[in-house]
JSON list of C-alpha atoms in Angstrom, two decimals:
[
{"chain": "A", "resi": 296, "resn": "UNK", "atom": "CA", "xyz": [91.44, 99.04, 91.42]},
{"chain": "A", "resi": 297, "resn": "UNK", "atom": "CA", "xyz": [89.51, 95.70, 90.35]},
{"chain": "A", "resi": 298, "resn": "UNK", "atom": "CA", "xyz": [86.15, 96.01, 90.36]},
{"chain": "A", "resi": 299, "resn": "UNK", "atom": "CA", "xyz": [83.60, 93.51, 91.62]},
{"chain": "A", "resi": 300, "resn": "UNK", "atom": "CA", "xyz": [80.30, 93.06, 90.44]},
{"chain": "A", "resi": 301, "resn": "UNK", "atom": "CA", "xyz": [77.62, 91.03, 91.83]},
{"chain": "A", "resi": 302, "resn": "UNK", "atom": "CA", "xyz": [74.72, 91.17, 89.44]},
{"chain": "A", "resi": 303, "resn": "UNK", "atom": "CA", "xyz": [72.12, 90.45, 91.49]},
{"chain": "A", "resi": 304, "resn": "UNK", "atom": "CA", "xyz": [71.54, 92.49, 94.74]},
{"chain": "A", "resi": 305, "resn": "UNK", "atom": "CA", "xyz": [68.72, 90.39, 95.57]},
{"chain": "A", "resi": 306, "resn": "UNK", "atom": "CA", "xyz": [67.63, 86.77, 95.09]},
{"chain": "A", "resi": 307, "resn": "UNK", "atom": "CA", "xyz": [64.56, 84.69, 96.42]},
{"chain": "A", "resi": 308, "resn": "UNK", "atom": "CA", "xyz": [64.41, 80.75, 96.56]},
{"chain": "A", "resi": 309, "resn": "UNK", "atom": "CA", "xyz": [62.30, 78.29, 97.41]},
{"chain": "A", "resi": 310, "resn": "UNK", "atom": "CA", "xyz": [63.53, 75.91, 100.32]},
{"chain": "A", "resi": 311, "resn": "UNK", "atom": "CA", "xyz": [65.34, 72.93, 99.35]},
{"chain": "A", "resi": 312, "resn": "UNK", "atom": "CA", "xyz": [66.23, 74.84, 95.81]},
{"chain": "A", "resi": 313, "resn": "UNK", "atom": "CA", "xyz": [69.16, 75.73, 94.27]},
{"chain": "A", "resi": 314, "resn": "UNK", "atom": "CA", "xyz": [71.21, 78.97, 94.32]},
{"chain": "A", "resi": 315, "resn": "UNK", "atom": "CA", "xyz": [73.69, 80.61, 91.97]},
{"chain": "A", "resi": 316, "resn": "UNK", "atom": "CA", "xyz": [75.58, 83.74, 92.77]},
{"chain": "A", "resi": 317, "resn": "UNK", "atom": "CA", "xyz": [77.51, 85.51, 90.51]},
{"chain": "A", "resi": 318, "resn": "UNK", "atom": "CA", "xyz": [80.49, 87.74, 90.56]},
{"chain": "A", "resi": 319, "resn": "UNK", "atom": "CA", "xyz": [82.54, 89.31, 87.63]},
{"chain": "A", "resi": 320, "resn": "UNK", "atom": "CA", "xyz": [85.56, 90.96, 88.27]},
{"chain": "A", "resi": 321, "resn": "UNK", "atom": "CA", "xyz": [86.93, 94.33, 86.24]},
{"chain": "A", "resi": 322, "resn": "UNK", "atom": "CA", "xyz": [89.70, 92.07, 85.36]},
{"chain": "A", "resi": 323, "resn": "UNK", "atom": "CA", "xyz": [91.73, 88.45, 85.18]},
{"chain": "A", "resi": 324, "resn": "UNK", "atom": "CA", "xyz": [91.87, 87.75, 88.93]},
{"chain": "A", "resi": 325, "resn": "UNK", "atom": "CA", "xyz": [93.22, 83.95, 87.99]},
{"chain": "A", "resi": 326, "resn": "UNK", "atom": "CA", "xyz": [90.59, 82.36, 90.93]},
{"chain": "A", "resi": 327, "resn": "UNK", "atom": "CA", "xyz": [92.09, 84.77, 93.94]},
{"chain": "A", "resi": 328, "resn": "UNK", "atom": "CA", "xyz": [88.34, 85.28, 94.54]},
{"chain": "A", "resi": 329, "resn": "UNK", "atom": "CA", "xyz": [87.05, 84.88, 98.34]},
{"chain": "A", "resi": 330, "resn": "UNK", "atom": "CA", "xyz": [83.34, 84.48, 99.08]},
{"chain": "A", "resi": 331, "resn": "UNK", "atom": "CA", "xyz": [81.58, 85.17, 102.36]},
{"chain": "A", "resi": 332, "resn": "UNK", "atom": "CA", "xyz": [78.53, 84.84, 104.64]},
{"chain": "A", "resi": 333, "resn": "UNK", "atom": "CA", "xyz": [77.11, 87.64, 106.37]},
{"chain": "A", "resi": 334, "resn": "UNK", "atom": "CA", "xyz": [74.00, 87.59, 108.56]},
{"chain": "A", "resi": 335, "resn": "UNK", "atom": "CA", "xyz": [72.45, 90.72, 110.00]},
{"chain": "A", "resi": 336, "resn": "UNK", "atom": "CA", "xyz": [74.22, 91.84, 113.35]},
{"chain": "A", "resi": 337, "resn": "UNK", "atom": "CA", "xyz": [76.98, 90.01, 112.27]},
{"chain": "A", "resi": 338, "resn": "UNK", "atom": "CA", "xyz": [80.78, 90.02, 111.07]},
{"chain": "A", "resi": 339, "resn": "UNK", "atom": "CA", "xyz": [80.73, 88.14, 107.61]},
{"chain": "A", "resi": 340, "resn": "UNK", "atom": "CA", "xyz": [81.90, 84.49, 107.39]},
{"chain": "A", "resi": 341, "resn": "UNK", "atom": "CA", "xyz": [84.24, 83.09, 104.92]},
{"chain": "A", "resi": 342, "resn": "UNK", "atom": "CA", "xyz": [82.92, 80.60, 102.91]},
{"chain": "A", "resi": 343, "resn": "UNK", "atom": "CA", "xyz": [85.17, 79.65, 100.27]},
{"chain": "A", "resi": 344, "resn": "UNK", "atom": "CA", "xyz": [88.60, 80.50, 99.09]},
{"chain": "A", "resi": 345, "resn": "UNK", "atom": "CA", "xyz": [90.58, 80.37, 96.13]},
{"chain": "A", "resi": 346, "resn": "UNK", "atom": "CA", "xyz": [87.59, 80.46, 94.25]},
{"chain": "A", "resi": 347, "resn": "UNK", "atom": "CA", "xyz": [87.13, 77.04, 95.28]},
{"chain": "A", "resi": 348, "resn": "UNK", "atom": "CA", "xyz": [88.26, 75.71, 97.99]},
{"chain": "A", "resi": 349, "resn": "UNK", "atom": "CA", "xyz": [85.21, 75.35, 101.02]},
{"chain": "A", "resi": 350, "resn": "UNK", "atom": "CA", "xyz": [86.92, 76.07, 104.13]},
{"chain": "A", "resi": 351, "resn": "UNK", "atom": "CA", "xyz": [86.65, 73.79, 107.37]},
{"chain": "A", "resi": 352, "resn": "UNK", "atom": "CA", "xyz": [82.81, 73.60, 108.87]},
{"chain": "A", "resi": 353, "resn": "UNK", "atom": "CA", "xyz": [81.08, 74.88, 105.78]},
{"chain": "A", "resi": 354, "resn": "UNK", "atom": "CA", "xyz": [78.68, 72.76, 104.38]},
{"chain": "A", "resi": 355, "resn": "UNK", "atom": "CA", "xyz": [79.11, 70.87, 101.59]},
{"chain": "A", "resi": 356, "resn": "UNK", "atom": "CA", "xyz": [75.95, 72.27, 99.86]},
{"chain": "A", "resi": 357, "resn": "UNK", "atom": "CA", "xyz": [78.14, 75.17, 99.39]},
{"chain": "A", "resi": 358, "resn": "UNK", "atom": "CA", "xyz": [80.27, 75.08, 96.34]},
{"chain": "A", "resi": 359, "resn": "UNK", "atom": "CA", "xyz": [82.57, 77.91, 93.99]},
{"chain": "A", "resi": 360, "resn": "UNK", "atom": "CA", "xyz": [83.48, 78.00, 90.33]},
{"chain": "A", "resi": 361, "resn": "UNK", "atom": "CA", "xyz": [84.79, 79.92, 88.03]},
{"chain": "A", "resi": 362, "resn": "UNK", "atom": "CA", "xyz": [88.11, 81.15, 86.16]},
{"chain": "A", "resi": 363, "resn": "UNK", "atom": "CA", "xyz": [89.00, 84.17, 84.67]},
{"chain": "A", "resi": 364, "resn": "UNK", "atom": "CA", "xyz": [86.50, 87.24, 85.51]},
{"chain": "A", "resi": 365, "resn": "UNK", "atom": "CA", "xyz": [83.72, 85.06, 86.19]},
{"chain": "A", "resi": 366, "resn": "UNK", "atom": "CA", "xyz": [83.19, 83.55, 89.39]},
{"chain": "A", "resi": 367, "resn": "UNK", "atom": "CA", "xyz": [79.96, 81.56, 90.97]},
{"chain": "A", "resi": 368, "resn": "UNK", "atom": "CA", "xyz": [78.76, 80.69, 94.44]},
{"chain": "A", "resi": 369, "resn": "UNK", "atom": "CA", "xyz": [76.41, 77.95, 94.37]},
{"chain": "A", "resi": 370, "resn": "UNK", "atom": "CA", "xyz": [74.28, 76.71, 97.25]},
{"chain": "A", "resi": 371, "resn": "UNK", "atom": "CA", "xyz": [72.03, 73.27, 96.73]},
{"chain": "A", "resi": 372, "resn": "UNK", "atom": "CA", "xyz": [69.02, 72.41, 99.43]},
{"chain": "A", "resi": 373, "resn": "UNK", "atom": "CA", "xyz": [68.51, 75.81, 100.42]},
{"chain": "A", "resi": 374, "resn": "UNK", "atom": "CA", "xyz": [68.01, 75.80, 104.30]},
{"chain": "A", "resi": 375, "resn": "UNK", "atom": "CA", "xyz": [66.77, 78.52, 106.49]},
{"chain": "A", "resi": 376, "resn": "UNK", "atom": "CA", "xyz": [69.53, 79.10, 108.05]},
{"chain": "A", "resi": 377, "resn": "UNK", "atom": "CA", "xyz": [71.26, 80.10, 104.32]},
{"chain": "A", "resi": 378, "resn": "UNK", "atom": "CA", "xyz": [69.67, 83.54, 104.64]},
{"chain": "A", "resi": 379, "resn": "UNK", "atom": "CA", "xyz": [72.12, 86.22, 104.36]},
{"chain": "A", "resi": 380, "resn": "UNK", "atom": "CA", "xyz": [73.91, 88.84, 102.83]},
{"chain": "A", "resi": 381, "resn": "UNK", "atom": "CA", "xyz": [76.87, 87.43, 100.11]},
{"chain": "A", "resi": 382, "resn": "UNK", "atom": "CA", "xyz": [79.69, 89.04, 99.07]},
{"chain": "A", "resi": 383, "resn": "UNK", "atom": "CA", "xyz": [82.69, 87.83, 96.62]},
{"chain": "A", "resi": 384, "resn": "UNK", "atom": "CA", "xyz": [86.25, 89.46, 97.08]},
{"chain": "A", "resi": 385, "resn": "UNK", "atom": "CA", "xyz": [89.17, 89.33, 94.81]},
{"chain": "A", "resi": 386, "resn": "UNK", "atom": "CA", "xyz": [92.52, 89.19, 96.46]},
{"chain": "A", "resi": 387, "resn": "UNK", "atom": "CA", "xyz": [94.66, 89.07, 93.33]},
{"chain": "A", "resi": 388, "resn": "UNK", "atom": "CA", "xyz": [95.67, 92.93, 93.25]},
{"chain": "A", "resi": 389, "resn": "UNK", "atom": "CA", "xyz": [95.73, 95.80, 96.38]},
{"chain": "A", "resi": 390, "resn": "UNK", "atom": "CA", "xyz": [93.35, 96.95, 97.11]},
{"chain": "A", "resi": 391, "resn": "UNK", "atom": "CA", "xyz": [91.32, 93.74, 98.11]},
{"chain": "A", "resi": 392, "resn": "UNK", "atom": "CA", "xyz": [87.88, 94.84, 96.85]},
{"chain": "A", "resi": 393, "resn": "UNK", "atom": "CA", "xyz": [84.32, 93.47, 97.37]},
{"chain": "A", "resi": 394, "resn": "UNK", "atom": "CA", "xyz": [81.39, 93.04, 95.31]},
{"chain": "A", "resi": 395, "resn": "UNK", "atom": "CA", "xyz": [78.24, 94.55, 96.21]},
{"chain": "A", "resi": 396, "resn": "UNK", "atom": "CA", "xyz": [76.65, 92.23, 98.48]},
{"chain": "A", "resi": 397, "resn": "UNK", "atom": "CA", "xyz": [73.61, 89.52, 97.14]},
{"chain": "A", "resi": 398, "resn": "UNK", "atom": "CA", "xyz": [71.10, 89.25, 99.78]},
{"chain": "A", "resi": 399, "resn": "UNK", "atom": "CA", "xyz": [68.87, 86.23, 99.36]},
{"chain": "A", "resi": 400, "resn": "UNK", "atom": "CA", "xyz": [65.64, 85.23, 100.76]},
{"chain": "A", "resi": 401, "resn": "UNK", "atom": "CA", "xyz": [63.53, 82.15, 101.44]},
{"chain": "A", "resi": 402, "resn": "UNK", "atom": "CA", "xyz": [60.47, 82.16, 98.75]},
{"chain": "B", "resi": 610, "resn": "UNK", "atom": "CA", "xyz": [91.18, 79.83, 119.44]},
{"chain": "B", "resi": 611, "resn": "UNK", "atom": "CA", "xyz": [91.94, 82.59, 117.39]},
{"chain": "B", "resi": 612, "resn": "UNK", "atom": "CA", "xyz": [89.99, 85.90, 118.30]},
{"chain": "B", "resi": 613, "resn": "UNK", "atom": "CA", "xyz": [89.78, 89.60, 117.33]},
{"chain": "B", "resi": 614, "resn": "UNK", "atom": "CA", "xyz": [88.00, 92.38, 119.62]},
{"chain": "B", "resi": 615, "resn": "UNK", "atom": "CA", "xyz": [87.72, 95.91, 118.46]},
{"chain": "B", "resi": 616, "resn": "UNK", "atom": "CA", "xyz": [87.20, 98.74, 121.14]},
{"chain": "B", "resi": 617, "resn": "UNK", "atom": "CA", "xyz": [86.72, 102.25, 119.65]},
{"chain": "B", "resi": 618, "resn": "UNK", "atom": "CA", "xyz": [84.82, 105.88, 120.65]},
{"chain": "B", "resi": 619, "resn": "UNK", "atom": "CA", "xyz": [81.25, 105.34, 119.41]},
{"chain": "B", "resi": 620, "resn": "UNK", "atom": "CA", "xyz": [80.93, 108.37, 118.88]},
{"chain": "B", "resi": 621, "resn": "UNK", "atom": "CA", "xyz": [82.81, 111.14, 116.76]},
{"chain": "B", "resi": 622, "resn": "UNK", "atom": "CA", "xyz": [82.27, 114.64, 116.07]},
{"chain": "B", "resi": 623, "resn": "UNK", "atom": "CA", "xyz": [82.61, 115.75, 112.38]},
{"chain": "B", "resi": 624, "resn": "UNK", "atom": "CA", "xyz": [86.27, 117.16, 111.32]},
{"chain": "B", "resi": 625, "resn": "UNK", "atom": "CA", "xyz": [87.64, 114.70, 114.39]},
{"chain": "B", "resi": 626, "resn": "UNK", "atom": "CA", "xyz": [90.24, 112.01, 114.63]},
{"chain": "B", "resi": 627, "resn": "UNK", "atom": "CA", "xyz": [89.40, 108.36, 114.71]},
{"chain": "B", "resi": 628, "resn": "UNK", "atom": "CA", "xyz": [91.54, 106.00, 116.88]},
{"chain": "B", "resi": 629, "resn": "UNK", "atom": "CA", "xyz": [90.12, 102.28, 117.23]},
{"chain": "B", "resi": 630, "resn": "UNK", "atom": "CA", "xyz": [92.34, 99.12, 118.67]},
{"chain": "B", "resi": 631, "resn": "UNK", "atom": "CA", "xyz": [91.82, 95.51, 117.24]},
{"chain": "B", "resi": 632, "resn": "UNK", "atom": "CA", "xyz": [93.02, 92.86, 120.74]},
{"chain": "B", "resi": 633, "resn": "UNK", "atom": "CA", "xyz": [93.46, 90.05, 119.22]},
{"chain": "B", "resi": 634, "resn": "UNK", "atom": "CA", "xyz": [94.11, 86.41, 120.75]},
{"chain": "B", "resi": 635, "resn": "UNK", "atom": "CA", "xyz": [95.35, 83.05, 119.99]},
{"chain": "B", "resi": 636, "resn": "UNK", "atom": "CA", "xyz": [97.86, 84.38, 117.26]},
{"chain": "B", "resi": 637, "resn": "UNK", "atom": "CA", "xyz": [101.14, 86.45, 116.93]},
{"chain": "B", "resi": 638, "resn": "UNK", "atom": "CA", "xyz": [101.04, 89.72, 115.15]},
{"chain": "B", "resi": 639, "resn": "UNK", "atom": "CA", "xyz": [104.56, 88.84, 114.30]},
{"chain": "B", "resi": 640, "resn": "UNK", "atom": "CA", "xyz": [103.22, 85.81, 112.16]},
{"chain": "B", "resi": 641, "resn": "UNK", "atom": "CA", "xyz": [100.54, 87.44, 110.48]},
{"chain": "B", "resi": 642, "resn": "UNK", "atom": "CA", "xyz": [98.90, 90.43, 109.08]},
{"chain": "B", "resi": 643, "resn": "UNK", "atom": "CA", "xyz": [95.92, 91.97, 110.29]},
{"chain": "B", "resi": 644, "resn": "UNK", "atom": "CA", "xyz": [93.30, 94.43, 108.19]},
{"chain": "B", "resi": 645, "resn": "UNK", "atom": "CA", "xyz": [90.87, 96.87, 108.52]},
{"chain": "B", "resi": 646, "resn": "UNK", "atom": "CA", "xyz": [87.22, 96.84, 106.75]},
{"chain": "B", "resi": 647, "resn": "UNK", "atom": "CA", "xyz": [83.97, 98.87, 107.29]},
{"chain": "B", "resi": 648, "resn": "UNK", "atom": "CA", "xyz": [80.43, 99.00, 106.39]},
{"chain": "B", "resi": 649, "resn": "UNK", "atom": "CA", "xyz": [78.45, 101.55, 106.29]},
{"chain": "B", "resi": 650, "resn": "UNK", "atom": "CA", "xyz": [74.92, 100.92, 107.96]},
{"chain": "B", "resi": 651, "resn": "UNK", "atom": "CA", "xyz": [73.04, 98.72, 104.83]},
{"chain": "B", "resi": 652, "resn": "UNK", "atom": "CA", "xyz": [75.77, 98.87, 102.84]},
{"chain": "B", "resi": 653, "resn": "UNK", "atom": "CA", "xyz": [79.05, 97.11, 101.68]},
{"chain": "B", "resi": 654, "resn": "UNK", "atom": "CA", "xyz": [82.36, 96.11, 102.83]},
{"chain": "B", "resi": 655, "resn": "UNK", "atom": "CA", "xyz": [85.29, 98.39, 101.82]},
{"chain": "B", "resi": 656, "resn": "UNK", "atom": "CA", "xyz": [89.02, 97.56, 102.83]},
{"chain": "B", "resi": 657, "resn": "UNK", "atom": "CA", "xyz": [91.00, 100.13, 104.70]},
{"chain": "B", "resi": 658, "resn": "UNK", "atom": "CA", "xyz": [93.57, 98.91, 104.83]},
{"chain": "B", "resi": 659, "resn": "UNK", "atom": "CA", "xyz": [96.69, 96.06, 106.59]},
{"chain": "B", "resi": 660, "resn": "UNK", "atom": "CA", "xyz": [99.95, 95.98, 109.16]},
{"chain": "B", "resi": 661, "resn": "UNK", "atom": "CA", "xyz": [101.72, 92.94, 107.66]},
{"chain": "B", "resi": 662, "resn": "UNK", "atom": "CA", "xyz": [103.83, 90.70, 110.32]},
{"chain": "B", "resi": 663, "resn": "UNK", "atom": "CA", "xyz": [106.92, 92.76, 109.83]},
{"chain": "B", "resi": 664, "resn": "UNK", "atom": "CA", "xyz": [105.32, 96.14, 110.53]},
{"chain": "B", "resi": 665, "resn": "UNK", "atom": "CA", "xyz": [104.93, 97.16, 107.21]},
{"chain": "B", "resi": 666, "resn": "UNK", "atom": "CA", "xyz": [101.60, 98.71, 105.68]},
{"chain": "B", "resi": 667, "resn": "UNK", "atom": "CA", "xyz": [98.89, 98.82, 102.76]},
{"chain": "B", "resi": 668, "resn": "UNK", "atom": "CA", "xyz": [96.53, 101.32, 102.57]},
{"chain": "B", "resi": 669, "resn": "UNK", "atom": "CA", "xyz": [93.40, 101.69, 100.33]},
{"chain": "B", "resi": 670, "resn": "UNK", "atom": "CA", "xyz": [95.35, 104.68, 98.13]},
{"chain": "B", "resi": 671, "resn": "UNK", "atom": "CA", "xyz": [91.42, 106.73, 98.36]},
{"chain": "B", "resi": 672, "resn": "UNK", "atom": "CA", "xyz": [92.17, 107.14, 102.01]},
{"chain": "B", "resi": 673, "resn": "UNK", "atom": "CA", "xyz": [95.55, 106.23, 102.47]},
{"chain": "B", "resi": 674, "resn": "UNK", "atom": "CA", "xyz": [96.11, 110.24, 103.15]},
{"chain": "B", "resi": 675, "resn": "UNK", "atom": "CA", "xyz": [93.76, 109.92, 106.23]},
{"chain": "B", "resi": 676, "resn": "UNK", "atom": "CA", "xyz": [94.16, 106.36, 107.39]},
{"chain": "B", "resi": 677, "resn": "UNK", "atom": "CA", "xyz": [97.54, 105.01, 109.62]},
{"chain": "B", "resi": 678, "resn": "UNK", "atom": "CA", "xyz": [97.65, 101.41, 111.02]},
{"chain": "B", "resi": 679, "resn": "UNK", "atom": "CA", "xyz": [100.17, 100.28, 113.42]},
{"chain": "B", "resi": 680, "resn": "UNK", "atom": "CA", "xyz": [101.06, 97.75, 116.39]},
{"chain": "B", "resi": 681, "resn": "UNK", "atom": "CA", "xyz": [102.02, 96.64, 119.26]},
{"chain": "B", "resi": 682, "resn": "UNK", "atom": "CA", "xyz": [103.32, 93.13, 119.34]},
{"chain": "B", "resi": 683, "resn": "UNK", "atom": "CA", "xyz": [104.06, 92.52, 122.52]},
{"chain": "B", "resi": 684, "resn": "UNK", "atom": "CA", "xyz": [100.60, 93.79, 123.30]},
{"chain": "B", "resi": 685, "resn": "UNK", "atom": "CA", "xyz": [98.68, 92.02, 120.69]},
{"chain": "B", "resi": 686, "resn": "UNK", "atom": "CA", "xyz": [97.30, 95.28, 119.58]},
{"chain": "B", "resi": 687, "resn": "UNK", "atom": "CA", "xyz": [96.63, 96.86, 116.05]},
{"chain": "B", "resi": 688, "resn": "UNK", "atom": "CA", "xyz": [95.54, 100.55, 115.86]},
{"chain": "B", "resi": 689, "resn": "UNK", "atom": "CA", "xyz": [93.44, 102.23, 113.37]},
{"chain": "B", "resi": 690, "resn": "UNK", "atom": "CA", "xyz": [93.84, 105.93, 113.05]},
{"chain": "B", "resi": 691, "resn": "UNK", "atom": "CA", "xyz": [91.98, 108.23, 111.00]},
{"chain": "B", "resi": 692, "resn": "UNK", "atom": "CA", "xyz": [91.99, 111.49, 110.60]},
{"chain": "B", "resi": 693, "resn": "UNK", "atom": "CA", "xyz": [89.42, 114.44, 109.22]},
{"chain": "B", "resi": 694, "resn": "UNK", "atom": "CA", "xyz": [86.04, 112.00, 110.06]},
{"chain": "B", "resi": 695, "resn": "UNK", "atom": "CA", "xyz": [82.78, 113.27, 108.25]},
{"chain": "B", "resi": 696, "resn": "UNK", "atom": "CA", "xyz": [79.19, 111.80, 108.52]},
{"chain": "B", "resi": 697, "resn": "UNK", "atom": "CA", "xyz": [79.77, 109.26, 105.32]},
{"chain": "B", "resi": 698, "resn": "UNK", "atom": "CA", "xyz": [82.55, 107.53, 107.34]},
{"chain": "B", "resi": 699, "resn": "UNK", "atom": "CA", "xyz": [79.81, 106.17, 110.17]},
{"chain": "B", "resi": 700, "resn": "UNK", "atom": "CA", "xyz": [80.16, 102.86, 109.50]},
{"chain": "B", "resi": 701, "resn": "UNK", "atom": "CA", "xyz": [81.25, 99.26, 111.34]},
{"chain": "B", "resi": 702, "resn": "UNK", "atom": "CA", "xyz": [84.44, 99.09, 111.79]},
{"chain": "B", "resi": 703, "resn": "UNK", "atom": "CA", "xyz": [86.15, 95.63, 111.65]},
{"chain": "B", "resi": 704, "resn": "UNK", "atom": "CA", "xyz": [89.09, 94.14, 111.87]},
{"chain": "B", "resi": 705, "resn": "UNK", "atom": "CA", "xyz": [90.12, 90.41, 110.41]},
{"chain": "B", "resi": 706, "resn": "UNK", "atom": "CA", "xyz": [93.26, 88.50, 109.80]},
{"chain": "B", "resi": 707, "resn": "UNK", "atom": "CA", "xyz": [94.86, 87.30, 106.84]},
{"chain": "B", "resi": 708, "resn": "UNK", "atom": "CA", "xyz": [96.48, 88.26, 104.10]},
{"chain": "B", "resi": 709, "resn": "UNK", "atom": "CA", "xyz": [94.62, 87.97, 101.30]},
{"chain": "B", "resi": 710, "resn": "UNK", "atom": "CA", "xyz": [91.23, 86.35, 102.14]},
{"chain": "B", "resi": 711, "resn": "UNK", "atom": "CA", "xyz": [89.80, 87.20, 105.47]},
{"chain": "B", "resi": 712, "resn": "UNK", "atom": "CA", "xyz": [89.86, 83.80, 107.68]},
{"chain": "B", "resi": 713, "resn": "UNK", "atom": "CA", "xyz": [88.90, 85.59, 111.11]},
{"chain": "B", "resi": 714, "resn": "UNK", "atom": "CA", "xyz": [87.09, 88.71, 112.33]},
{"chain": "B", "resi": 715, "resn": "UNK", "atom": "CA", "xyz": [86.23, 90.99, 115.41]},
{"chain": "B", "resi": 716, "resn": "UNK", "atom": "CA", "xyz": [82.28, 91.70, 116.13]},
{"chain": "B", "resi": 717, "resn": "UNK", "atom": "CA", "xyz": [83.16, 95.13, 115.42]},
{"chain": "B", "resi": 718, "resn": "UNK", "atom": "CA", "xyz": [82.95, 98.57, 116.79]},
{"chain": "B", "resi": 719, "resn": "UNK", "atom": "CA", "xyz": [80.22, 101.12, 115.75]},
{"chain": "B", "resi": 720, "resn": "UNK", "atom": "CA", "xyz": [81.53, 104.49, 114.51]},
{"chain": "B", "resi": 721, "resn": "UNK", "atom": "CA", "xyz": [78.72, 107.79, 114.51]},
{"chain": "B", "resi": 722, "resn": "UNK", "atom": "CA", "xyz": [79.93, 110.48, 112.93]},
{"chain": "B", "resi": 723, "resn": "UNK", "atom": "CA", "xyz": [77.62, 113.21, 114.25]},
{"chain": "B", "resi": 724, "resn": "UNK", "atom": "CA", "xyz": [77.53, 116.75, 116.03]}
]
């Protein structure tokens, strides 16, 4: 199985700042990388697929990068409503597998 | 719109079966395939497992010996089955379309695991 691994289990920003959220996979996963939303009491949110593509209704402060192992979710003008839980999946091999979760906070 | 409701026990006693249904809405399960996910209370997401559009299955191979997913079509219905619960399998069970990234998802169903 791939592994995914989110470096950073935690993460605390200033409102208005800037975000990065990283993700390395166990192996080439050629951008089949999902990332998602999840807020407490609720069902996560996808956010971005394809490692880049932002899908409908997301805002555009929301962005993804990467290639190879190493993916990014970044998130300009932080907003209150950003706080969650936020988890990267790869989709390239069975099982699907998600990273550990990076919960960020409002400094 | 395209919705997903799970229903399931609550409640399980240890060494018990699971059985949970996924209703879904607004989509045919002929058309696309539909997955299983939990999380543990404070914890991560971990696949299960899928019922592809044609009926056939993936399982997560460290359950797969546990775990069977099937459907009803004409009922809109996906079952989760698992067998042998113990207390580490509490957890929120979900399930979500797609077939590789996870477009849509139920609220849900909470699974105790407890005597």
């Amino acid at each position: 199985d791939i592994q995914m691994t989110q470096s950073s289990s935690y993460l605390s920003v200033s409102l208005g700042g800037r975000v990065t959220i990283t993700c390395k996979a166990s192996d080439h996963i050629n951008n089949w990388l999902a990332w998602y939303q999840q807020k407490p009491g609720n069902a996560p949110r996808l956010l971005i697929s394809g490692a880049t593509s932002l899908e409908t209704g997301v805002p555009s402060r929301f962005s993804g990068s990467g290639s190879g192992k190493d993916y990014t979710l970044s998130i300009t003008s932080l907003q209150t409503e950003d706080v969650a839980t936020y988890y990267c999946q790869q989709y390239w091999s069975t099982p699907p597998t998600f990273g550990g979760g990076t919960k960020l906070e409002i400094k | 719109q395209v919705q997903l409701k799970e229903s399931g026990p609550g409640l399980v006693a240890p060494s018990q079966s699971l059985s949970i249904t996924c209703t879904v809405s607004g989509f045919s399960l002929t058309g696309y395939g539909v997955n299983w996910v939990r999380q543990p209370p404070g914890k991560g997401l971990e696949w299960l497992g899928m019922i592809w559009g044609d009926g056939s299955t993936d399982y997560n191979s460290a359950l797969k010996s546990r775990l069977s997913i099937s459907k009803d079509n004409s009922k809109s219905q996906v079952f989760l089955k698992m067998n042998s619960l113990q207390t580490d399998d509490t957890a929120m069970y979900y399930c979500a379309r797609g077939g590789n990234w996870f477009a849509y998802w139920g609220q849900g169903t909470l699974v105790t695991v407890s005597a």
